[in-house]
C-alpha positions as a Python dict, from the first residue, in 0.01 Angstrom:
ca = {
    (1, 'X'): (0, 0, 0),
    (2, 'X'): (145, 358, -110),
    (3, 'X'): (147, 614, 151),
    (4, 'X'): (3, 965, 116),
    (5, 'X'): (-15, 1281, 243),
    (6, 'X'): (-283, 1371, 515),
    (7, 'X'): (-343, 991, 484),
    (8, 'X'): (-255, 768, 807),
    (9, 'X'): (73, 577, 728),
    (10, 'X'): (3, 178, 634),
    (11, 'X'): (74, -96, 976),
    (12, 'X'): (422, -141, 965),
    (13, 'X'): (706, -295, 1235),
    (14, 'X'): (1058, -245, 1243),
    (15, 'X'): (1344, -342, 1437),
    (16, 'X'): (1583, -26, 1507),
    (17, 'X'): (1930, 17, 1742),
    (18, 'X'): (1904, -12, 2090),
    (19, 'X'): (1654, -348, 2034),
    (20, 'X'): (1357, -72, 2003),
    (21, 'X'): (1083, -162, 1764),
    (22, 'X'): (906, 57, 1570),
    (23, 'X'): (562, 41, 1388),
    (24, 'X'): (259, 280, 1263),
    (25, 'X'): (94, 287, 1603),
    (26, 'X'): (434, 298, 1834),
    (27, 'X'): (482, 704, 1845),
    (28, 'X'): (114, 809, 1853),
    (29, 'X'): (126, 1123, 2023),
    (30, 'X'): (454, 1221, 1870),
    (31, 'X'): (579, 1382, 1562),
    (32, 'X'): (798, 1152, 1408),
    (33, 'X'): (1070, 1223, 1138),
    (34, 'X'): (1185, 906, 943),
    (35, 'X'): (1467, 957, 697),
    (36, 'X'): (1532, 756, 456),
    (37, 'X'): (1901, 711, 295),
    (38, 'X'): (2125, 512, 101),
    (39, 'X'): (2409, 360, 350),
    (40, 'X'): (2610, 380, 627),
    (41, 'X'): (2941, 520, 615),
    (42, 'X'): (2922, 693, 283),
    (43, 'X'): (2981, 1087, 226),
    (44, 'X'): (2663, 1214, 195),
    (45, 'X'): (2437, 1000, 439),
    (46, 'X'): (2723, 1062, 727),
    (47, 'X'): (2664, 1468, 658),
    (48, 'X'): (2289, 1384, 674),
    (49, 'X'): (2335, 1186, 1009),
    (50, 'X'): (2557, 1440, 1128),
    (51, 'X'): (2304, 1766, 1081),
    (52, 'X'): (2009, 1549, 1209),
    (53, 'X'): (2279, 1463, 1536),
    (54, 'X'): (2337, 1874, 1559),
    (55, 'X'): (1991, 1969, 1579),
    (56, 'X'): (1810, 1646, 1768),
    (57, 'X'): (1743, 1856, 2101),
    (58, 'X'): (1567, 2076, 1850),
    (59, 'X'): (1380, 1795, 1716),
    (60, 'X'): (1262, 1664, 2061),
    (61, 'X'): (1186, 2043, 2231),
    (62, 'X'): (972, 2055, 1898),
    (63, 'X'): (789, 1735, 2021),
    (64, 'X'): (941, 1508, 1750),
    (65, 'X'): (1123, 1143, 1732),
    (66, 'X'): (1372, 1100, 1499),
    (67, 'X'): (1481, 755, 1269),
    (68, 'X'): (1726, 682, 1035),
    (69, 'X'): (1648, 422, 790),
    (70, 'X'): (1844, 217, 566),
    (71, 'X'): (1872, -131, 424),
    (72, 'X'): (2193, -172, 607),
    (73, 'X'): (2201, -477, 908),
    (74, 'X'): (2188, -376, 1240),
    (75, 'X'): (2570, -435, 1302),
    (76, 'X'): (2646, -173, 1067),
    (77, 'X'): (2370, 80, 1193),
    (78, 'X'): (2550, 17, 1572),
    (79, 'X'): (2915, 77, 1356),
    (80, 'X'): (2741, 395, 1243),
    (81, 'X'): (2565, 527, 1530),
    (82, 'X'): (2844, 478, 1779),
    (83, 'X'): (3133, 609, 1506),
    (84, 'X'): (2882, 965, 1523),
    (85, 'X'): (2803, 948, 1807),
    (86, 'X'): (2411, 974, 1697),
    (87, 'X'): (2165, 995, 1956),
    (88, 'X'): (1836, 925, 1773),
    (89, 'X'): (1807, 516, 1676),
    (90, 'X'): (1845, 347, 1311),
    (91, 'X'): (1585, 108, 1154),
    (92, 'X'): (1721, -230, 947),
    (93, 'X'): (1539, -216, 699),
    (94, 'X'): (1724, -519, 541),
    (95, 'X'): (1421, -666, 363),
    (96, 'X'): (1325, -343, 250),
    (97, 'X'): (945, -341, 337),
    (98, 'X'): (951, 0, 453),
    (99, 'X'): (1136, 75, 144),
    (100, 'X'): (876, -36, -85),
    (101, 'X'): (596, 104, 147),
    (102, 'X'): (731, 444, 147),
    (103, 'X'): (841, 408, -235),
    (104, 'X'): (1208, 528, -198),
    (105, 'X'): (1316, 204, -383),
    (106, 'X'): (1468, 384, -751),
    (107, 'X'): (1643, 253, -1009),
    (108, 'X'): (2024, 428, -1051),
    (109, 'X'): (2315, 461, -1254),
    (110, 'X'): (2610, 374, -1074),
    (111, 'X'): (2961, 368, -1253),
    (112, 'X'): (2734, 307, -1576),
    (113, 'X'): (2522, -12, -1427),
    (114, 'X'): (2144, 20, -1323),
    (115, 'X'): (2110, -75, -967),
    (116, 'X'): (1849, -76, -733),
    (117, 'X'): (1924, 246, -423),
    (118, 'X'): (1750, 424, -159),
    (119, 'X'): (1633, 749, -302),
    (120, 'X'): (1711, 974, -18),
    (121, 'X'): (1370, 1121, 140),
    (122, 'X'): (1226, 1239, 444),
    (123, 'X'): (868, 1183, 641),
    (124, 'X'): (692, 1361, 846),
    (125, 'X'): (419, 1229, 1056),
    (126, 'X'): (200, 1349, 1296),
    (127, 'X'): (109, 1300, 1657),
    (128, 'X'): (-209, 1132, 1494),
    (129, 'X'): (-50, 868, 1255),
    (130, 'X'): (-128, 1053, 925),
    (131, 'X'): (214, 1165, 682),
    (132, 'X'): (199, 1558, 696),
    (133, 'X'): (463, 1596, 417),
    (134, 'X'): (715, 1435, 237),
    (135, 'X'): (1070, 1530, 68),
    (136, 'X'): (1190, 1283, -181),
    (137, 'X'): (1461, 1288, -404),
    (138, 'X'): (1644, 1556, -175),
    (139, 'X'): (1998, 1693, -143),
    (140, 'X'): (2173, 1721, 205),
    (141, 'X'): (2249, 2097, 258),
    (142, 'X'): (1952, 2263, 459),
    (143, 'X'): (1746, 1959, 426),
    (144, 'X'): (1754, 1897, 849),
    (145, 'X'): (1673, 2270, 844),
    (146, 'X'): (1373, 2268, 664),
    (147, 'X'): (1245, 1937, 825),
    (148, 'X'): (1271, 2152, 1191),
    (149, 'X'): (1089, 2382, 1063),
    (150, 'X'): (853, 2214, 944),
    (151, 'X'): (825, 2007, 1266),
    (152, 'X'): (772, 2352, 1495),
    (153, 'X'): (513, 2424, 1185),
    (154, 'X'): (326, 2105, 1258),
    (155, 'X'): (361, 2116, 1712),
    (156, 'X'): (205, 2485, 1659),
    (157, 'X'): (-68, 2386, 1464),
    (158, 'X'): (-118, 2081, 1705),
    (159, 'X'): (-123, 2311, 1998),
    (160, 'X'): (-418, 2526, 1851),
    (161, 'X'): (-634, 2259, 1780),
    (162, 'X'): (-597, 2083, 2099),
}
């Protein structure tokens, strides 16, 4: 099942760091930020990492969970998040199942050979289970910017209507 905007997000369960599980239902109540990106240790998702790790007490005085998500194993997400020193927690998503739900599974050049890679995006969903926005296809530099924003966008809203 696709997901869409202002739509709830489909029943989903994932295993992240720290043996924490995460599904549809497990941050009701919470803004929560999934990011989607290629793989551990390379350039670009370690500057991605890094920004989301240099604003996170932003993130969570906003009212928001962060997760990483890749199709890396859960050996290399603990690699990663201990190397950085990240304090949020990284989903294995090594059968890809929240790839395909969120469609971030693209077809890619690489060195002049199609293969299948994580098209880098970003979620946002709120306290009531139903995707707010979505970034796909994005490029690092003020990406984690725009997401806070965003976020504090989405708690002030919350906060009238409650």
């Amino acid at each position: 099942m696709a997901i869409v905007v202002n739509k709830p997000i489909p029943e989903f369960e994932a295993n992240a760091t720290n043996g924490i599980k995460v599904s549809n239902t497990s941050h009701l109540g919470q803004v929560l930020v999934l990011y989607f990106y290629p793989k551990d240790n390379t350039p670009g998702c370690t500057t991605e990492a890094m920004q989301f790790r240099d604003k996170y007490k932003d993130f969570v005085k906003a009212g928001a969970v962060v997760f990483g998500v890749s199709r890396d194993n859960m050996k290399s997400h603990d690699d990663f998040k201990a190397k950085l020193e990240l304090p949020f927690e990284l989903i294995a998503d090594t059968e890809e199942k929240m790839c395909h739900m969120f469609g971030v599974v693209k077809n890619k050049i690489m060195y002049g050979k199609k293969v299948k890679g994580i098209e880098r995006s970003t979620f946002l969903i709120g306290p009531d289970g139903i995707l707010q926005q979505e970034w796909r296809g994005l490029k690092v530099p003020g990406h984690v910017d725009e997401v806070l924003k965003s976020v504090k966008t989405l708690k002030s809203l919350v906060k009238k209507a409650a």
